[in-house]
C-alpha cells in the first residue's frame, strides 16, 4: 500500500494535464501559455498536456483579472476539475488585478474565489516561468494528494476610490 | 492442452500481458514521433504509464441512475473487446488454442467505436453528442471500405479463418487489401487527417468530454489496444510465414512498429479535414478502389 502511494505520488508529479481558462485576459498571457507548449519550450517533456475538458485536467491555469462575468464560470470550472487538483494563476492580473485595479467591472483578485497554489507574476510572464510554475504546482498536487484546500470565505468586493 | 493454449493466447501472448505494455509503448511512439517531427523532444518513455496510473487515482464525479451505470460500462466494454481482438491475432498460427475467424475479429474491432458513439450520447454533454455524431458518420464511411478490403482478401484466398490466412502464401490481392485497410486505420484510430470525433479544442474532447479519472484511463487503454489490434492485423497479413516462434513474434512486432511510425508521421504532417471532405474521400476515392479489389477477387475465385 505504501509502495502504491509512492508510485501514485510520482505519477501525479510526472503527468500534469492542464486546462486553460481565460477570465477576461488581454490574450497576452494566453499566447505565452501556448508558447510554453511549442518546440522552443516544450512542456510535454514534463508530461504536460493541454486538455480540452476540465474533467480531464489536474491543473487549472487561469489568466486575466477576473471580471464580474467570469466569477461564476471560474467557480463552475474549478468544481468540474476533479481532485487532486491545483490552480496556477498566470500573470499579474489574477494575482493583483494589475493595472485594472479599482475597476468596477472586476471582482478580482483570483484568490478571493478559489484557492490558488502558484502565482506566476509578469505581464506577461515568460514561457519558461510558466513551465516552472506548472512543475511547481504538479509537485504541490502530488504531495497534497486527495486533501483539498478549503474554498476562501466570501468577502465583499473591495470598494476602490470614487470613479467618475 | 487446448484450453491452456487458449488461455495463454488470451492472457499472455498476444493477449493482455503483451498487449497492455505494447499499447502504452505505441501511444508513446505516436506522441514521441509527432514531437520529433515538430522539432520537440517530447514525452519521456514511461509517460503513458504515468498518465494511466495518475488517472486511476483521480476522483470520480458523482453520477446516479442508469446513465451513470452506462457511463461506467462503455469504457470497460471497449477495453475488453479491444483486448479480445488483440488475442485473436494469428501471430503463432501453428500453436492452436483460442481460434476465431476474420468476421469475429472485425466485430471485436468495431465494438470500441460503437462504445465511443454510445458513450458520447449517454454523457449528455453537447460536445459529446457532436463528437458521437461525427464518429458515427465517420464509421459509416470508412467501414464499407474496411469490410470490402477484408472480404476481398478472404475471397481471393478462399478462407475466412485467420490461421489459414496466416499460413497461405500472400497473393497480389492481399497486398491491395492491406493498402485499403491501411487507408482506413487513421480514421479508426482518430488520427490526424481524420481526427474529427475527438477534435481537440474544437469540440473540447468530443465524446470523452464528461469522462474523468479511472473511466478516462480505460478509454486511453482501449485506444492503445486498438492501436495494437489495428497494426497487428496488418502485420499478420503482411508477415511471411515462418516456423520459428520467436522469429514470428519479432517480425510481428517490427512490422507493427513500422506501421505505427508511418501513421504518426502522416498524423503530424497533415491537418484535420472537415467532415464533408472526409466522407467524400472515403466514399469516392477509396470505395472505387475497394470495389475494384473485391470484383477482381470474385473474378479470380470464379476462374480457379
PDB file of N, CA and C in Angstrom, chain A residues 5-79:
ATOM      1  N   UNK A   5       1.187   4.110  -2.891  1.00  0.00           N
ATOM      2  CA  UNK A   5       1.054   5.549  -2.659  1.00  0.00           C
ATOM      3  C   UNK A   5       2.249   6.318  -3.218  1.00  0.00           C
ATOM      4  N   UNK A   6       3.448   5.724  -3.048  1.00  0.00           N
ATOM      5  CA  UNK A   6       4.634   6.408  -3.572  1.00  0.00           C
ATOM      6  C   UNK A   6       4.605   6.463  -5.088  1.00  0.00           C
ATOM      7  N   UNK A   7       4.161   5.325  -5.693  1.00  0.00           N
ATOM      8  CA  UNK A   7       4.050   5.289  -7.156  1.00  0.00           C
ATOM      9  C   UNK A   7       3.045   6.330  -7.632  1.00  0.00           C
ATOM     10  N   UNK A   8       1.895   6.413  -6.935  1.00  0.00           N
ATOM     11  CA  UNK A   8       0.853   7.366  -7.305  1.00  0.00           C
ATOM     12  C   UNK A   8       1.370   8.797  -7.218  1.00  0.00           C
ATOM     13  N   UNK A   9       2.101   9.076  -6.138  1.00  0.00           N
ATOM     14  CA  UNK A   9       2.669  10.415  -5.933  1.00  0.00           C
ATOM     15  C   UNK A   9       3.614  10.757  -7.085  1.00  0.00           C
ATOM     16  N   UNK A  10       4.459   9.785  -7.456  1.00  0.00           N
ATOM     17  CA  UNK A  10       5.423  10.003  -8.537  1.00  0.00           C
ATOM     18  C   UNK A  10       4.701  10.248  -9.858  1.00  0.00           C
ATOM     19  N   UNK A  11       3.663   9.426 -10.121  1.00  0.00           N
ATOM     20  CA  UNK A  11       2.958   9.556 -11.387  1.00  0.00           C
ATOM     21  C   UNK A  11       2.194  10.878 -11.469  1.00  0.00           C
ATOM     22  N   UNK A  12       1.648  11.318 -10.321  1.00  0.00           N
ATOM     23  CA  UNK A  12       0.932  12.603 -10.331  1.00  0.00           C
ATOM     24  C   UNK A  12       1.887  13.742 -10.641  1.00  0.00           C
ATOM     25  N   UNK A  13       3.110  13.620 -10.118  1.00  0.00           N
ATOM     26  CA  UNK A  13       4.090  14.682 -10.366  1.00  0.00           C
ATOM     27  C   UNK A  13       4.534  14.682 -11.821  1.00  0.00           C
ATOM     28  N   UNK A  14       4.571  13.494 -12.434  1.00  0.00           N
ATOM     29  CA  UNK A  14       5.098  13.397 -13.795  1.00  0.00           C
ATOM     30  C   UNK A  14       4.037  13.589 -14.872  1.00  0.00           C
ATOM     31  N   UNK A  15       2.780  13.726 -14.494  1.00  0.00           N
ATOM     32  CA  UNK A  15       1.754  13.777 -15.528  1.00  0.00           C
ATOM     33  C   UNK A  15       0.716  14.874 -15.251  1.00  0.00           C
ATOM     34  N   UNK A  16       1.153  16.145 -15.237  1.00  0.00           N
ATOM     35  CA  UNK A  16       0.157  17.207 -15.011  1.00  0.00           C
ATOM     36  C   UNK A  16      -0.553  17.584 -16.310  1.00  0.00           C
ATOM     37  N   UNK A  17      -1.849  17.337 -16.372  1.00  0.00           N
ATOM     38  CA  UNK A  17      -2.636  17.763 -17.532  1.00  0.00           C
ATOM     39  C   UNK A  17      -3.282  19.099 -17.162  1.00  0.00           C
ATOM     40  N   UNK A  18      -3.187  20.051 -18.059  1.00  0.00           N
ATOM     41  CA  UNK A  18      -3.657  21.388 -17.701  1.00  0.00           C
ATOM     42  C   UNK A  18      -4.918  21.753 -18.492  1.00  0.00           C
ATOM     43  N   UNK A  19      -5.710  22.597 -17.863  1.00  0.00           N
ATOM     44  CA  UNK A  19      -6.851  23.200 -18.558  1.00  0.00           C
ATOM     45  C   UNK A  19      -6.673  24.709 -18.468  1.00  0.00           C
ATOM     46  N   UNK A  20      -6.804  25.369 -19.597  1.00  0.00           N
ATOM     47  CA  UNK A  20      -6.552  26.806 -19.645  1.00  0.00           C
ATOM     48  C   UNK A  20      -7.866  27.553 -19.590  1.00  0.00           C
ATOM     49  N   UNK A  21      -7.939  28.525 -18.681  1.00  0.00           N
ATOM     50  CA  UNK A  21      -9.167  29.298 -18.569  1.00  0.00           C
ATOM     51  C   UNK A  21      -8.858  30.787 -18.586  1.00  0.00           C
ATOM     52  N   UNK A  22      -9.587  31.503 -19.416  1.00  0.00           N
ATOM     53  CA  UNK A  22      -9.377  32.940 -19.558  1.00  0.00           C
ATOM     54  C   UNK A  22     -10.488  33.653 -18.796  1.00  0.00           C
ATOM     55  N   UNK A  23     -10.109  34.490 -17.811  1.00  0.00           N
ATOM     56  CA  UNK A  23     -11.136  35.203 -17.056  1.00  0.00           C
ATOM     57  C   UNK A  23     -11.082  36.690 -17.383  1.00  0.00           C
ATOM     58  N   UNK A  24     -11.038  37.008 -18.666  1.00  0.00           N
ATOM     59  CA  UNK A  24     -11.022  38.400 -19.076  1.00  0.00           C
ATOM     60  C   UNK A  24      -9.623  38.907 -19.341  1.00  0.00           C
ATOM     61  N   UNK A  25      -8.747  37.992 -19.755  1.00  0.00           N
ATOM     62  CA  UNK A  25      -7.355  38.383 -20.012  1.00  0.00           C
ATOM     63  C   UNK A  25      -7.246  39.140 -21.329  1.00  0.00           C
ATOM     64  N   UNK A  26      -6.132  39.877 -21.487  1.00  0.00           N
ATOM     65  CA  UNK A  26      -5.907  40.637 -22.724  1.00  0.00           C
ATOM     66  C   UNK A  26      -5.325  39.762 -23.810  1.00  0.00           C
ATOM     67  N   UNK A  27      -5.198  38.436 -23.568  1.00  0.00           N
ATOM     68  CA  UNK A  27      -4.652  37.455 -24.514  1.00  0.00           C
ATOM     69  C   UNK A  27      -3.126  37.401 -24.474  1.00  0.00           C
ATOM     70  N   UNK A  28      -2.495  38.298 -23.719  1.00  0.00           N
ATOM     71  CA  UNK A  28      -1.030  38.278 -23.623  1.00  0.00           C
ATOM     72  C   UNK A  28      -0.537  37.013 -22.958  1.00  0.00           C
ATOM     73  N   UNK A  29      -1.117  36.701 -21.774  1.00  0.00           N
ATOM     74  CA  UNK A  29      -0.687  35.508 -21.046  1.00  0.00           C
ATOM     75  C   UNK A  29      -1.107  34.244 -21.773  1.00  0.00           C
ATOM     76  N   UNK A  30      -2.236  34.313 -22.494  1.00  0.00           N
ATOM     77  CA  UNK A  30      -2.742  33.116 -23.174  1.00  0.00           C
ATOM     78  C   UNK A  30      -1.774  32.656 -24.247  1.00  0.00           C
ATOM     79  N   UNK A  31      -1.247  33.640 -25.024  1.00  0.00           N
ATOM     80  CA  UNK A  31      -0.327  33.198 -26.072  1.00  0.00           C
ATOM     81  C   UNK A  31       1.000  32.766 -25.463  1.00  0.00           C
ATOM     82  N   UNK A  32       1.348  33.297 -24.263  1.00  0.00           N
ATOM     83  CA  UNK A  32       2.582  32.819 -23.631  1.00  0.00           C
ATOM     84  C   UNK A  32       2.396  31.399 -23.109  1.00  0.00           C
ATOM     85  N   UNK A  33       1.179  31.083 -22.641  1.00  0.00           N
ATOM     86  CA  UNK A  33       0.911  29.711 -22.189  1.00  0.00           C
ATOM     87  C   UNK A  33       1.015  28.742 -23.364  1.00  0.00           C
ATOM     88  N   UNK A  34       0.481  29.166 -24.520  1.00  0.00           N
ATOM     89  CA  UNK A  34       0.574  28.323 -25.707  1.00  0.00           C
ATOM     90  C   UNK A  34       2.037  28.211 -26.146  1.00  0.00           C
ATOM     91  N   UNK A  35       2.784  29.337 -25.993  1.00  0.00           N
ATOM     92  CA  UNK A  35       4.198  29.312 -26.387  1.00  0.00           C
ATOM     93  C   UNK A  35       4.984  28.321 -25.549  1.00  0.00           C
ATOM     94  N   UNK A  36       4.567  28.097 -24.294  1.00  0.00           N
ATOM     95  CA  UNK A  36       5.311  27.160 -23.452  1.00  0.00           C
ATOM     96  C   UNK A  36       5.125  25.718 -23.909  1.00  0.00           C
ATOM     97  N   UNK A  37       4.154  25.476 -24.822  1.00  0.00           N
ATOM     98  CA  UNK A  37       3.966  24.115 -25.349  1.00  0.00           C
ATOM     99  C   UNK A  37       4.649  23.934 -26.705  1.00  0.00           C
ATOM    100  N   UNK A  38       5.178  25.014 -27.268  1.00  0.00           N
ATOM    101  CA  UNK A  38       5.761  24.972 -28.613  1.00  0.00           C
ATOM    102  C   UNK A  38       7.169  24.370 -28.564  1.00  0.00           C
ATOM    103  N   UNK A  39       7.773  24.086 -29.742  1.00  0.00           N
ATOM    104  CA  UNK A  39       9.080  23.430 -29.754  1.00  0.00           C
ATOM    105  C   UNK A  39      10.152  24.125 -28.912  1.00  0.00           C
ATOM    106  N   UNK A  40      10.116  25.437 -28.782  1.00  0.00           N
ATOM    107  CA  UNK A  40      11.196  26.115 -28.094  1.00  0.00           C
ATOM    108  C   UNK A  40      11.205  25.794 -26.601  1.00  0.00           C
ATOM    109  N   UNK A  41      10.039  25.695 -25.973  1.00  0.00           N
ATOM    110  CA  UNK A  41       9.983  25.449 -24.525  1.00  0.00           C
ATOM    111  C   UNK A  41       9.514  24.029 -24.198  1.00  0.00           C
ATOM    112  N   UNK A  42       8.669  23.451 -25.038  1.00  0.00           N
ATOM    113  CA  UNK A  42       8.309  22.030 -24.998  1.00  0.00           C
ATOM    114  C   UNK A  42       7.962  21.514 -23.603  1.00  0.00           C
ATOM    115  N   UNK A  43       6.834  21.949 -23.077  1.00  0.00           N
ATOM    116  CA  UNK A  43       6.432  21.499 -21.743  1.00  0.00           C
ATOM    117  C   UNK A  43       6.049  20.025 -21.723  1.00  0.00           C
ATOM    118  N   UNK A  44       5.878  19.394 -22.897  1.00  0.00           N
ATOM    119  CA  UNK A  44       5.474  17.984 -22.914  1.00  0.00           C
ATOM    120  C   UNK A  44       6.572  17.087 -22.344  1.00  0.00           C
ATOM    121  N   UNK A  45       7.805  17.596 -22.281  1.00  0.00           N
ATOM    122  CA  UNK A  45       8.880  16.822 -21.644  1.00  0.00           C
ATOM    123  C   UNK A  45       8.552  16.509 -20.194  1.00  0.00           C
ATOM    124  N   UNK A  46       7.770  17.386 -19.555  1.00  0.00           N
ATOM    125  CA  UNK A  46       7.383  17.172 -18.156  1.00  0.00           C
ATOM    126  C   UNK A  46       6.069  16.410 -18.073  1.00  0.00           C
ATOM    127  N   UNK A  47       5.547  15.975 -19.218  1.00  0.00           N
ATOM    128  CA  UNK A  47       4.278  15.266 -19.220  1.00  0.00           C
ATOM    129  C   UNK A  47       3.083  16.194 -19.312  1.00  0.00           C
ATOM    130  N   UNK A  48       3.306  17.478 -19.523  1.00  0.00           N
ATOM    131  CA  UNK A  48       2.194  18.431 -19.588  1.00  0.00           C
ATOM    132  C   UNK A  48       1.410  18.203 -20.870  1.00  0.00           C
ATOM    133  N   UNK A  49       0.098  18.156 -20.741  1.00  0.00           N
ATOM    134  CA  UNK A  49      -0.754  18.013 -21.908  1.00  0.00           C
ATOM    135  C   UNK A  49      -1.886  19.014 -21.747  1.00  0.00           C
ATOM    136  N   UNK A  50      -2.144  19.795 -22.785  1.00  0.00           N
ATOM    137  CA  UNK A  50      -3.248  20.751 -22.743  1.00  0.00           C
ATOM    138  C   UNK A  50      -4.526  19.997 -23.073  1.00  0.00           C
ATOM    139  N   UNK A  51      -5.456  19.945 -22.117  1.00  0.00           N
ATOM    140  CA  UNK A  51      -6.659  19.151 -22.305  1.00  0.00           C
ATOM    141  C   UNK A  51      -7.821  20.026 -22.736  1.00  0.00           C
ATOM    142  N   UNK A  52      -8.761  19.424 -23.473  1.00  0.00           N
ATOM    143  CA  UNK A  52      -9.904  20.190 -23.936  1.00  0.00           C
ATOM    144  C   UNK A  52     -10.999  20.300 -22.895  1.00  0.00           C
ATOM    145  N   UNK A  53     -11.028  19.362 -21.952  1.00  0.00           N
ATOM    146  CA  UNK A  53     -12.135  19.318 -20.998  1.00  0.00           C
ATOM    147  C   UNK A  53     -11.606  19.456 -19.577  1.00  0.00           C
ATOM    148  N   UNK A  54     -12.247  20.283 -18.743  1.00  0.00           N
ATOM    149  CA  UNK A  54     -11.774  20.396 -17.351  1.00  0.00           C
ATOM    150  C   UNK A  54     -11.875  19.085 -16.587  1.00  0.00           C
ATOM    151  N   UNK A  55     -12.760  18.166 -17.024  1.00  0.00           N
ATOM    152  CA  UNK A  55     -12.884  16.868 -16.372  1.00  0.00           C
ATOM    153  C   UNK A  55     -11.578  16.074 -16.440  1.00  0.00           C
ATOM    154  N   UNK A  56     -10.774  16.291 -17.495  1.00  0.00           N
ATOM    155  CA  UNK A  56      -9.550  15.510 -17.666  1.00  0.00           C
ATOM    156  C   UNK A  56      -8.371  16.127 -16.939  1.00  0.00           C
ATOM    157  N   UNK A  57      -8.507  17.404 -16.520  1.00  0.00           N
ATOM    158  CA  UNK A  57      -7.323  18.167 -16.113  1.00  0.00           C
ATOM    159  C   UNK A  57      -6.977  17.933 -14.650  1.00  0.00           C
ATOM    160  N   UNK A  58      -5.691  18.199 -14.321  1.00  0.00           N
ATOM    161  CA  UNK A  58      -5.246  18.195 -12.930  1.00  0.00           C
ATOM    162  C   UNK A  58      -4.973  19.619 -12.470  1.00  0.00           C
ATOM    163  N   UNK A  59      -4.488  20.436 -13.394  1.00  0.00           N
ATOM    164  CA  UNK A  59      -4.079  21.789 -13.031  1.00  0.00           C
ATOM    165  C   UNK A  59      -4.901  22.782 -13.832  1.00  0.00           C
ATOM    166  N   UNK A  60      -5.515  23.724 -13.123  1.00  0.00           N
ATOM    167  CA  UNK A  60      -6.309  24.752 -13.777  1.00  0.00           C
ATOM    168  C   UNK A  60      -5.428  25.990 -13.910  1.00  0.00           C
ATOM    169  N   UNK A  61      -5.180  26.434 -15.135  1.00  0.00           N
ATOM    170  CA  UNK A  61      -4.359  27.622 -15.370  1.00  0.00           C
ATOM    171  C   UNK A  61      -5.297  28.785 -15.683  1.00  0.00           C
ATOM    172  N   UNK A  62      -5.318  29.793 -14.813  1.00  0.00           N
ATOM    173  CA  UNK A  62      -6.233  30.906 -15.004  1.00  0.00           C
ATOM    174  C   UNK A  62      -5.436  32.143 -15.386  1.00  0.00           C
ATOM    175  N   UNK A  63      -5.874  32.816 -16.451  1.00  0.00           N
ATOM    176  CA  UNK A  63      -5.285  34.098 -16.810  1.00  0.00           C
ATOM    177  C   UNK A  63      -6.379  35.155 -16.700  1.00  0.00           C
ATOM    178  N   UNK A  64      -5.969  36.413 -16.558  1.00  0.00           N
ATOM    179  CA  UNK A  64      -6.939  37.505 -16.571  1.00  0.00           C
ATOM    180  C   UNK A  64      -7.318  37.993 -15.188  1.00  0.00           C
ATOM    181  N   UNK A  65      -7.838  39.222 -15.104  1.00  0.00           N
ATOM    182  CA  UNK A  65      -8.071  39.876 -13.809  1.00  0.00           C
ATOM    183  C   UNK A  65      -9.411  39.529 -13.147  1.00  0.00           C
ATOM    184  N   UNK A  66     -10.120  38.496 -13.596  1.00  0.00           N
ATOM    185  CA  UNK A  66     -11.390  38.052 -13.029  1.00  0.00           C
ATOM    186  C   UNK A  66     -12.464  39.138 -13.131  1.00  0.00           C
ATOM    187  N   UNK A  67     -13.091  39.216 -14.277  1.00  0.00           N
ATOM    188  CA  UNK A  67     -14.194  40.163 -14.434  1.00  0.00           C
ATOM    189  C   UNK A  67     -15.432  39.624 -13.728  1.00  0.00           C
ATOM    190  N   UNK A  68     -16.402  40.493 -13.484  1.00  0.00           N
ATOM    191  CA  UNK A  68     -17.620  40.070 -12.772  1.00  0.00           C
ATOM    192  C   UNK A  68     -18.319  38.933 -13.500  1.00  0.00           C
ATOM    193  N   UNK A  69     -18.318  39.011 -14.853  1.00  0.00           N
ATOM    194  CA  UNK A  69     -18.994  37.966 -15.622  1.00  0.00           C
ATOM    195  C   UNK A  69     -18.299  36.622 -15.492  1.00  0.00           C
ATOM    196  N   UNK A  70     -16.975  36.651 -15.212  1.00  0.00           N
ATOM    197  CA  UNK A  70     -16.210  35.396 -15.237  1.00  0.00           C
ATOM    198  C   UNK A  70     -16.275  34.653 -13.915  1.00  0.00           C
ATOM    199  N   UNK A  71     -16.745  35.314 -12.816  1.00  0.00           N
ATOM    200  CA  UNK A  71     -16.667  34.692 -11.490  1.00  0.00           C
ATOM    201  C   UNK A  71     -17.427  33.365 -11.446  1.00  0.00           C
ATOM    202  N   UNK A  72     -18.666  33.382 -11.954  1.00  0.00           N
ATOM    203  CA  UNK A  72     -19.471  32.164 -11.922  1.00  0.00           C
ATOM    204  C   UNK A  72     -18.810  31.054 -12.709  1.00  0.00           C
ATOM    205  N   UNK A  73     -18.261  31.423 -13.886  1.00  0.00           N
ATOM    206  CA  UNK A  73     -17.622  30.417 -14.737  1.00  0.00           C
ATOM    207  C   UNK A  73     -16.402  29.829 -14.047  1.00  0.00           C
ATOM    208  N   UNK A  74     -15.632  30.677 -13.359  1.00  0.00           N
ATOM    209  CA  UNK A  74     -14.430  30.180 -12.676  1.00  0.00           C
ATOM    210  C   UNK A  74     -14.811  29.172 -11.610  1.00  0.00           C
ATOM    211  N   UNK A  75     -15.843  29.509 -10.822  1.00  0.00           N
ATOM    212  CA  UNK A  75     -16.246  28.588  -9.754  1.00  0.00           C
ATOM    213  C   UNK A  75     -16.753  27.278 -10.340  1.00  0.00           C
ATOM    214  N   UNK A  76     -17.539  27.378 -11.437  1.00  0.00           N
ATOM    215  CA  UNK A  76     -18.052  26.148 -12.070  1.00  0.00           C
ATOM    216  C   UNK A  76     -16.912  25.278 -12.568  1.00  0.00           C
ATOM    217  N   UNK A  77     -15.974  25.907 -13.297  1.00  0.00           N
ATOM    218  CA  UNK A  77     -14.889  25.124 -13.889  1.00  0.00           C
ATOM    219  C   UNK A  77     -14.012  24.529 -12.789  1.00  0.00           C
ATOM    220  N   UNK A  78     -13.794  25.311 -11.705  1.00  0.00           N
ATOM    221  CA  UNK A  78     -12.979  24.779 -10.600  1.00  0.00           C
ATOM    222  C   UNK A  78     -13.639  23.537  -9.999  1.00  0.00           C
ATOM    223  N   UNK A  79     -14.983  23.575  -9.897  1.00  0.00           N
ATOM    224  CA  UNK A  79     -15.636  22.399  -9.324  1.00  0.00           C
ATOM    225  C   UNK A  79     -15.703  21.247 -10.318  1.00  0.00           C
TER     226      UNK A  79
END
